[in-house]
mmCIF file of C-alpha atoms in Angstrom:
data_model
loop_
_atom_site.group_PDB
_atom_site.id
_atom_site.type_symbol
_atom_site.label_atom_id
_atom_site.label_comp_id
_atom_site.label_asym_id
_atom_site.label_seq_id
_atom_site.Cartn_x
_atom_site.Cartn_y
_atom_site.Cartn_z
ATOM 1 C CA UNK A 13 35.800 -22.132 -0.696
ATOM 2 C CA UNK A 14 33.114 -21.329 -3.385
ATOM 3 C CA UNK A 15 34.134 -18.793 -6.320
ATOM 4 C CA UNK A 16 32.262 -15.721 -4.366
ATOM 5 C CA UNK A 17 34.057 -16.210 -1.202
ATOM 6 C CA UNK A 18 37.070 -14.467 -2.325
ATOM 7 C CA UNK A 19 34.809 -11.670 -3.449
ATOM 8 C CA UNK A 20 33.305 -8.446 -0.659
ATOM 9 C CA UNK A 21 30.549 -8.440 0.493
ATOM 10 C CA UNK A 22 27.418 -6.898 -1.720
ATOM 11 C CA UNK A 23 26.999 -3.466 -1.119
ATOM 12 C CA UNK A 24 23.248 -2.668 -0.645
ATOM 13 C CA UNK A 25 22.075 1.171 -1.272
ATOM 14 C CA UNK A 26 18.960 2.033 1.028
ATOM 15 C CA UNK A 27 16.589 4.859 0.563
ATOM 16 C CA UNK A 28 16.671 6.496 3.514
ATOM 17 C CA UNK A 29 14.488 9.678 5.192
ATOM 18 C CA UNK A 30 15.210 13.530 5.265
ATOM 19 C CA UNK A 31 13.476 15.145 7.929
ATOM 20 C CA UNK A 32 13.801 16.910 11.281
ATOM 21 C CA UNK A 33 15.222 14.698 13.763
ATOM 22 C CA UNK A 34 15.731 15.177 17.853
ATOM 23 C CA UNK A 35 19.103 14.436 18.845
ATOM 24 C CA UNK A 36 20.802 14.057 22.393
ATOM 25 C CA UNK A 37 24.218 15.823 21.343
ATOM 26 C CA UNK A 38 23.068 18.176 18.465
ATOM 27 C CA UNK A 39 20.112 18.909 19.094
ATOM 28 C CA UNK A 40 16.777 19.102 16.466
ATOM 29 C CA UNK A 41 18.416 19.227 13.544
ATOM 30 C CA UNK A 42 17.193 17.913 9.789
ATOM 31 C CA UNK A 43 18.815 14.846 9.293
ATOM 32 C CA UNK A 44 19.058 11.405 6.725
ATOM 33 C CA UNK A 45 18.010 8.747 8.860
ATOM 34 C CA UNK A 46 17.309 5.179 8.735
ATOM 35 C CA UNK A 47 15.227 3.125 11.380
ATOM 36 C CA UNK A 48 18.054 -0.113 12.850
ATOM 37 C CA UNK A 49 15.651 -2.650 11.581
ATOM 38 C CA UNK A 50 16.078 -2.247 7.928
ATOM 39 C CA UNK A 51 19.307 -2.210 8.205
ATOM 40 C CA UNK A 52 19.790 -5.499 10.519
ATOM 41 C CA UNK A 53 17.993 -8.088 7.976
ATOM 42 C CA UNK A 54 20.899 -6.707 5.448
ATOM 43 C CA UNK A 55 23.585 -7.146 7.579
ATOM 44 C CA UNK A 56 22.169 -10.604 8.724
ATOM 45 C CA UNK A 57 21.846 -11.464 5.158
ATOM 46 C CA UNK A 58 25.738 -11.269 4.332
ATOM 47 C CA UNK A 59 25.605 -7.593 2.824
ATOM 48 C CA UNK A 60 26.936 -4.523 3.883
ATOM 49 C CA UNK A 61 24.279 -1.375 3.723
ATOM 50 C CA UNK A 62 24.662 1.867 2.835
ATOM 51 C CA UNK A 63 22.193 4.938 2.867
ATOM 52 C CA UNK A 64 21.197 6.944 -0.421
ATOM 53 C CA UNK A 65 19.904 9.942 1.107
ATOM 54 C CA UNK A 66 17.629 12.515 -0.916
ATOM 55 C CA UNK A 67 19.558 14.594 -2.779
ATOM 56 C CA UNK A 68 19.471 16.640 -6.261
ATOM 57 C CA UNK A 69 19.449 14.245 -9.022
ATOM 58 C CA UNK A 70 21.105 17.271 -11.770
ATOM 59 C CA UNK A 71 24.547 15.952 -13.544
ATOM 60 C CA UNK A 72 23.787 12.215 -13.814
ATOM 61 C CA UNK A 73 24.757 11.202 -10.193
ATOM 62 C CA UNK A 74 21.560 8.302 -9.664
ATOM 63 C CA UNK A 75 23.203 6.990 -13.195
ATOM 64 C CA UNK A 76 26.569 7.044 -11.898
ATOM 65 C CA UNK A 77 26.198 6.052 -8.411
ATOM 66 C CA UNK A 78 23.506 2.839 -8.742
ATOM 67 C CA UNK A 79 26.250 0.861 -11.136
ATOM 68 C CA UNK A 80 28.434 0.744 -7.997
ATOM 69 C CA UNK A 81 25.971 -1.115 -5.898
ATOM 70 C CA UNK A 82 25.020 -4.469 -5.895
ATOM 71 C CA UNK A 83 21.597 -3.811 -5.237
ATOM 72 C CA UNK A 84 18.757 -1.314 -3.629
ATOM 73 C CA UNK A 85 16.239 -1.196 -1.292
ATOM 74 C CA UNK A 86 13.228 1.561 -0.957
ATOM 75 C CA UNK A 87 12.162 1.802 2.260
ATOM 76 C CA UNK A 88 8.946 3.097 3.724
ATOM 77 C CA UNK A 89 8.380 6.725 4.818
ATOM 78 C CA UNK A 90 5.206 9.079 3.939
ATOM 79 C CA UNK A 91 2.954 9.268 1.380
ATOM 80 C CA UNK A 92 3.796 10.426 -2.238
ATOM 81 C CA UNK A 93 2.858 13.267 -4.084
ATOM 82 C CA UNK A 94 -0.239 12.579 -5.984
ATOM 83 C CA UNK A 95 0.605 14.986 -8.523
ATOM 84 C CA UNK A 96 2.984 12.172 -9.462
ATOM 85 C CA UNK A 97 0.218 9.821 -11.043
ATOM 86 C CA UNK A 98 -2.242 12.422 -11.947
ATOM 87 C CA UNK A 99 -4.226 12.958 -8.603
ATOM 88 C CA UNK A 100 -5.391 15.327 -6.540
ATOM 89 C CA UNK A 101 -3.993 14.979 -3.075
ATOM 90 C CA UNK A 102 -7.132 13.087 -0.610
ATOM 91 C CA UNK A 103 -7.488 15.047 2.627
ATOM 92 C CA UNK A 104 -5.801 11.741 4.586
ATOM 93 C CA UNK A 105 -2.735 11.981 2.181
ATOM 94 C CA UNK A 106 0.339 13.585 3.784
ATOM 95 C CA UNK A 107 2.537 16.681 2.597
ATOM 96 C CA UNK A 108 4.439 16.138 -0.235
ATOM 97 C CA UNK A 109 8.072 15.401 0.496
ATOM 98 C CA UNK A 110 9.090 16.577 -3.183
ATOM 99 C CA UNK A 111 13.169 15.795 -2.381
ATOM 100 C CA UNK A 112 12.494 12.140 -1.548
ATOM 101 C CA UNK A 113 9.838 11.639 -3.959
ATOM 102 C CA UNK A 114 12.041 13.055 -6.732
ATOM 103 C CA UNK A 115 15.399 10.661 -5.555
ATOM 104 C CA UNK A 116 13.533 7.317 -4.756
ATOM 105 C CA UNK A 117 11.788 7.635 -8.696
ATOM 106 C CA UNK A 118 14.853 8.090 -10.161
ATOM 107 C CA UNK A 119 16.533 5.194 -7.806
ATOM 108 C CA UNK A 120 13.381 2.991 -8.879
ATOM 109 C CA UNK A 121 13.916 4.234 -12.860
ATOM 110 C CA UNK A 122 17.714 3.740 -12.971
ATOM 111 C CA UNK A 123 17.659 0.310 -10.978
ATOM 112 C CA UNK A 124 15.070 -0.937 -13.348
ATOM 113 C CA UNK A 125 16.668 -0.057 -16.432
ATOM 114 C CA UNK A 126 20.022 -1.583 -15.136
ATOM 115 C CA UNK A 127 18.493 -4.592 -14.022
ATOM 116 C CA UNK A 128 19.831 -3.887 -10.775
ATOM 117 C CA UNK A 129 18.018 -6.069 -7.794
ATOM 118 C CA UNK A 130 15.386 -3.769 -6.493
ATOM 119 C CA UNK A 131 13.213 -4.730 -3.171
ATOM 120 C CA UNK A 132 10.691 -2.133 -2.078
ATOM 121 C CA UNK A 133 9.340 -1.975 1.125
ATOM 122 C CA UNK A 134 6.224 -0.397 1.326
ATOM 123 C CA UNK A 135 5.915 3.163 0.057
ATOM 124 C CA UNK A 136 8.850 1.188 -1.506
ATOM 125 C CA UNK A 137 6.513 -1.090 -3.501
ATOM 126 C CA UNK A 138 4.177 2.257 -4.125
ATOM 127 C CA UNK A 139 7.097 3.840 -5.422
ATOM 128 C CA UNK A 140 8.230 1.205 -7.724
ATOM 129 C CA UNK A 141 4.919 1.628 -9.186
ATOM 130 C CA UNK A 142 4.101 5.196 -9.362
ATOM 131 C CA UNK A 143 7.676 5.359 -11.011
ATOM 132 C CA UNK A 144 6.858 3.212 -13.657
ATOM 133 C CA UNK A 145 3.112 4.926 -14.436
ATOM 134 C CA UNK A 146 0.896 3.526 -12.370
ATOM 135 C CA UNK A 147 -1.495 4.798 -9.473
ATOM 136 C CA UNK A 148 -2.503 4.860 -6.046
ATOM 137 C CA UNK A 149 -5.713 4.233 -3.629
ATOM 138 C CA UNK A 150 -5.229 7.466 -1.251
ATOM 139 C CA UNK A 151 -7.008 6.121 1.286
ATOM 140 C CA UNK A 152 -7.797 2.451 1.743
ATOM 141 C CA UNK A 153 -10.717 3.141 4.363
ATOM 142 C CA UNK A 154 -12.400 4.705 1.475
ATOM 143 C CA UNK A 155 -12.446 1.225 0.172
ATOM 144 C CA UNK A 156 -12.845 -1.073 2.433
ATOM 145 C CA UNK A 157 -14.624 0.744 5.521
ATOM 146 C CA UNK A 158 -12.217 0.099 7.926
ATOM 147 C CA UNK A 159 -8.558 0.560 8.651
ATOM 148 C CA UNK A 160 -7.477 -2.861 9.466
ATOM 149 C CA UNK A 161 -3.441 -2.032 7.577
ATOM 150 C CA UNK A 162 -2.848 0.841 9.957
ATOM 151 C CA UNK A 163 -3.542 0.989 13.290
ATOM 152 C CA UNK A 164 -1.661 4.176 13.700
ATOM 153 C CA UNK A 165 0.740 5.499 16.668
ATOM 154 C CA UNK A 166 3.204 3.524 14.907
ATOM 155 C CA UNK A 167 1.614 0.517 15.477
ATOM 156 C CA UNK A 168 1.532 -2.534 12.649
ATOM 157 C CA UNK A 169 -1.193 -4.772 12.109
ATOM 158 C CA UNK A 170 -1.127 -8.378 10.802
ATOM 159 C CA UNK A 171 -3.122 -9.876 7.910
ATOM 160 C CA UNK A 172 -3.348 -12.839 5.657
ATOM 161 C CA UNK A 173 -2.021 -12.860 2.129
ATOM 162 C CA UNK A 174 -2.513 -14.928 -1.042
ATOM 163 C CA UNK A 175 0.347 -15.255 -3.685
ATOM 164 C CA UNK A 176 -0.127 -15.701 -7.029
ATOM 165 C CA UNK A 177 1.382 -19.531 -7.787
ATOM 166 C CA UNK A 178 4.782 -19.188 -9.637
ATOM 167 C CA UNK A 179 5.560 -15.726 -8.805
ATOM 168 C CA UNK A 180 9.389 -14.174 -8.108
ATOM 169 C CA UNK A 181 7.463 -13.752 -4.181
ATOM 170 C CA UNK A 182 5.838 -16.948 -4.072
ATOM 171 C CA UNK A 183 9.310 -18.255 -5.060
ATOM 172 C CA UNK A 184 10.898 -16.306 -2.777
ATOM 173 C CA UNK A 185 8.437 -17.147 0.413
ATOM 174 C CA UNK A 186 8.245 -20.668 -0.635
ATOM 175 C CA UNK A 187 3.940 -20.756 -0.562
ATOM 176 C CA UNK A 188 1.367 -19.137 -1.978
ATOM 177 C CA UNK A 189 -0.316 -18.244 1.132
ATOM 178 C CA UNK A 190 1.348 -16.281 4.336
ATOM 179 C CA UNK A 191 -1.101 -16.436 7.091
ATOM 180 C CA UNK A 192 0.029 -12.870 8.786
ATOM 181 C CA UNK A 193 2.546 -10.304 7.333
ATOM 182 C CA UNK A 194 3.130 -7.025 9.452
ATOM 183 C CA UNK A 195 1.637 -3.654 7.763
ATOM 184 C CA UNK A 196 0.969 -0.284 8.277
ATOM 185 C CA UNK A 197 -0.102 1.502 5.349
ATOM 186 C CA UNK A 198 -3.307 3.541 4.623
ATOM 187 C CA UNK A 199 -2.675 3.925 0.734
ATOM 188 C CA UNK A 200 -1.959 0.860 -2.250
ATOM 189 C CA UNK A 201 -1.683 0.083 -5.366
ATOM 190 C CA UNK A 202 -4.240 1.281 -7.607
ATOM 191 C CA UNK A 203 -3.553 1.119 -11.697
ATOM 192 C CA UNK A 204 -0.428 -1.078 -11.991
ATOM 193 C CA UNK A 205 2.457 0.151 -13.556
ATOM 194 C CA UNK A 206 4.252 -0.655 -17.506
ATOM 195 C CA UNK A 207 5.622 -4.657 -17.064
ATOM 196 C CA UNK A 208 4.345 -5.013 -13.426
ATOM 197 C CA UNK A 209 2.137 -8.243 -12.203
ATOM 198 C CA UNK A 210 0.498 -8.030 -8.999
ATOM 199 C CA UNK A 211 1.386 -10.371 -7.192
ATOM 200 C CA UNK A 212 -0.326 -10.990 -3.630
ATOM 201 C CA UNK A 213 -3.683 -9.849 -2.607
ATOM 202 C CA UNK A 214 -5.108 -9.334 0.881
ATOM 203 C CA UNK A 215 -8.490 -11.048 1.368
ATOM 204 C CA UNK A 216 -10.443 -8.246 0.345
ATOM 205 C CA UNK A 217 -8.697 -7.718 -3.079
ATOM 206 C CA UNK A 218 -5.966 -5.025 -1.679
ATOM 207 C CA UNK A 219 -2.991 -5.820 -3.571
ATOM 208 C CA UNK A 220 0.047 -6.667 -1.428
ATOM 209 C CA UNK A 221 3.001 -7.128 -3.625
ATOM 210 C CA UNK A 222 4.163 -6.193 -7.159
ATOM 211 C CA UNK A 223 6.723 -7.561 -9.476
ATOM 212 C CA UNK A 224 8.716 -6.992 -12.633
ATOM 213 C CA UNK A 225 9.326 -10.655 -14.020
ATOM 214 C CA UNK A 226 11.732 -9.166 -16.970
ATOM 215 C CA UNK A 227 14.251 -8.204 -13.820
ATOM 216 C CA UNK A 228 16.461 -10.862 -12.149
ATOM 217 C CA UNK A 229 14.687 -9.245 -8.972
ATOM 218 C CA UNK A 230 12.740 -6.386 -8.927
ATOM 219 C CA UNK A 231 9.830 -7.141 -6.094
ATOM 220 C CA UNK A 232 7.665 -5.246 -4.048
ATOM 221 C CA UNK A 233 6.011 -6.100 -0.994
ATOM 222 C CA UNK A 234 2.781 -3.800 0.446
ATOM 223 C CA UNK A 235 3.704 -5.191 4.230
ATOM 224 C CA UNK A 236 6.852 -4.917 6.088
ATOM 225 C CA UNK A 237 9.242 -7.643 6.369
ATOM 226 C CA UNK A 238 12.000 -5.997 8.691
ATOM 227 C CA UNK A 239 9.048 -6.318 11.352
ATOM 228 C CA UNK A 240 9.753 -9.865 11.323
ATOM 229 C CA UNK A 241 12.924 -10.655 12.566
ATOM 230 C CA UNK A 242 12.408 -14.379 11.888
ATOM 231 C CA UNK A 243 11.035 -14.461 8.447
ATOM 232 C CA UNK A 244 13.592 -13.429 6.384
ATOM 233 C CA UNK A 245 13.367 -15.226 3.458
ATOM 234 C CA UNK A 246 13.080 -11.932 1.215
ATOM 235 C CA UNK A 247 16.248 -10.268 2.382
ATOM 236 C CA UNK A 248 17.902 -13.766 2.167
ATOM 237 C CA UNK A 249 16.666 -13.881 -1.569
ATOM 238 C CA UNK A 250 17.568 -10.261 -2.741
ATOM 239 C CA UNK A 251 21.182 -10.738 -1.210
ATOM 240 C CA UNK A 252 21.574 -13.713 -3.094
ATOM 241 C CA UNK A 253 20.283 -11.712 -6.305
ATOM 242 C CA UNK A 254 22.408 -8.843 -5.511
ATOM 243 C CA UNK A 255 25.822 -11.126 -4.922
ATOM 244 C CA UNK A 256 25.013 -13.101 -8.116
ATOM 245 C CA UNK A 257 25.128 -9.715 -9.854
ATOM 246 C CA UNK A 258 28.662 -8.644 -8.189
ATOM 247 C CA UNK A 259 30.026 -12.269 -9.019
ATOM 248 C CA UNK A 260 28.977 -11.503 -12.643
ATOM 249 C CA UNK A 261 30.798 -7.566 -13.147
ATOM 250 C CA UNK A 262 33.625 -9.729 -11.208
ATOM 251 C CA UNK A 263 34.502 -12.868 -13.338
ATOM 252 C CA UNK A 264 35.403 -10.633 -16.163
ATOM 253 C CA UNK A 265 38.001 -8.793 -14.124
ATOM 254 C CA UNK A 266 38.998 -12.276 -13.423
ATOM 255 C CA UNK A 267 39.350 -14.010 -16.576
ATOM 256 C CA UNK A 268 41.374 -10.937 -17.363
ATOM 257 C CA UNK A 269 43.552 -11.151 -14.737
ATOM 258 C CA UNK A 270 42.636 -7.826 -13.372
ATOM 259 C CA UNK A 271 42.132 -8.954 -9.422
ATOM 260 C CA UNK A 272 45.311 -6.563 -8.556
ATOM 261 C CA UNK A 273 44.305 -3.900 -10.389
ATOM 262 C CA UNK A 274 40.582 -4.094 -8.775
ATOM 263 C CA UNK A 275 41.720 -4.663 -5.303
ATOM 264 C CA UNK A 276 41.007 -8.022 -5.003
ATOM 265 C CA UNK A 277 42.722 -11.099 -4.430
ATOM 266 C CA UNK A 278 42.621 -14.354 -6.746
ATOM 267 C CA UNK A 279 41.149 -17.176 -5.184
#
């Protein structure tokens, strides 16, 4: 038995949507809402996932809620508000969804400041990034005259990556070159935010991931690696981050002898 099998699981918090939803037994109705395969690389990983739905972040509750878990993902979902890094909003940009926006920065802020493992996914990534004062291409056909990272109808493309050698990601992945990751994304990082290093790059410069190397794991990751239900060394990696930080708020209660009074059994 090793000293974290006595231990829970890691409790993961995910970002999740708030929109209008169709259901079979209530109907259209506005609901929080997850998609299955964010939530199965979590599970598969050894962690048990919860959702952190928008919500009003007045009387401290992203400060008192984040110490609780063991880490947090930010998923994907629509564009964010430009106003947010200075911008006007590009006629491709979506509507603002102020509520989410609003939540997921002050997830992003809070888990950063904790050092509490962060892995964004995505808008995720964009998030991470706007949240700590950086910027935004609107609209990556501007760019690069195509749209080769989103299809569209909900469709994900694949493209090469390059990782910048000794990296958290190219630790993480194990190489410093992926030869096709899923995406679907029509904005990226522009300016990079305070204490982030890009991190992977498509082939025509797009950056793909960001990092914060003062964090035991703060990474995010431009493509989408709940499409790939076989690579799953990311998920694997911010698990392991996320139960390394539960073991640590744990020993103490153990080396007091406070495993009754916590609810959990010695080993």
């Amino acid at each position: 038995m090793t000293s974290s099998d006595s231990l829970p699981m890691p409790v993961i918090g995910l970002t999740s949507y708030l929109d209008i939803a169709g259901t079979e037994g209530c109907g259209t109705i506005e609901a929080a809402f997850l998609p299955q395969n964010y939530l199965a690389p979590v599970l598969a990983a050894g962690a048990i996932p919860v959702l952190l739905p928008p919500q009003g972040t007045d009387g401290g509750v992203v400060e008192q809620l984040l110490p609780r878990l063991d880490g947090v993902i930010v998923v994907g979902g629509w564009d964010i508000d430009p106003a947010r890094y200075g911008a006007e909003p590009h006629a491709e940009t979506d509507a603002p969804h102020r509520l989410r926006d609003a939540w997921d920065s002050a997830v992003v802020r809070e888990a950063v400041r904790i050092d509490l493992p962060l892995l964004g996914i995505c808008r995720g990534e964009q998030m991470l990034n706007v949240a700590l004062g950086g910027s935004l291409h609107q609209h990556l056909p501007d760019l690069v005259g195509d749209s080769p990272y989103q299809l569209g109808n909900h469709r994900f493309n694949e493209v090469p990556v390059d990782l910048r050698p000794g990296s958290q990601v190219a630790q993480v992945m194990g190489a410093t070159h992926l030869d096709a990751v899923p995406v679907s994304h029509h904005q990226a990082v522009d300016r990079v935010g305070l204490g982030l290093q890009a991190s992977a790059w498509s082939s025509d410069g797009i950056i793909e991931a960001i990092e914060l190397p003062s964090n035991r794991f703060c990474i995010g990751v431009q493509w989408h690696p709940e499409q790939s239900p076989t690579e799953t060394a990311l998920f694997d990696a911010f698990v392991h981050a996320a139960r390394e930080r539960q073991l640590g708020r744990a020993l103490p209660l153990r080396m007091d002898g406070g495993f009754q009074d916590a609810g959990l059994s010695a080993a």
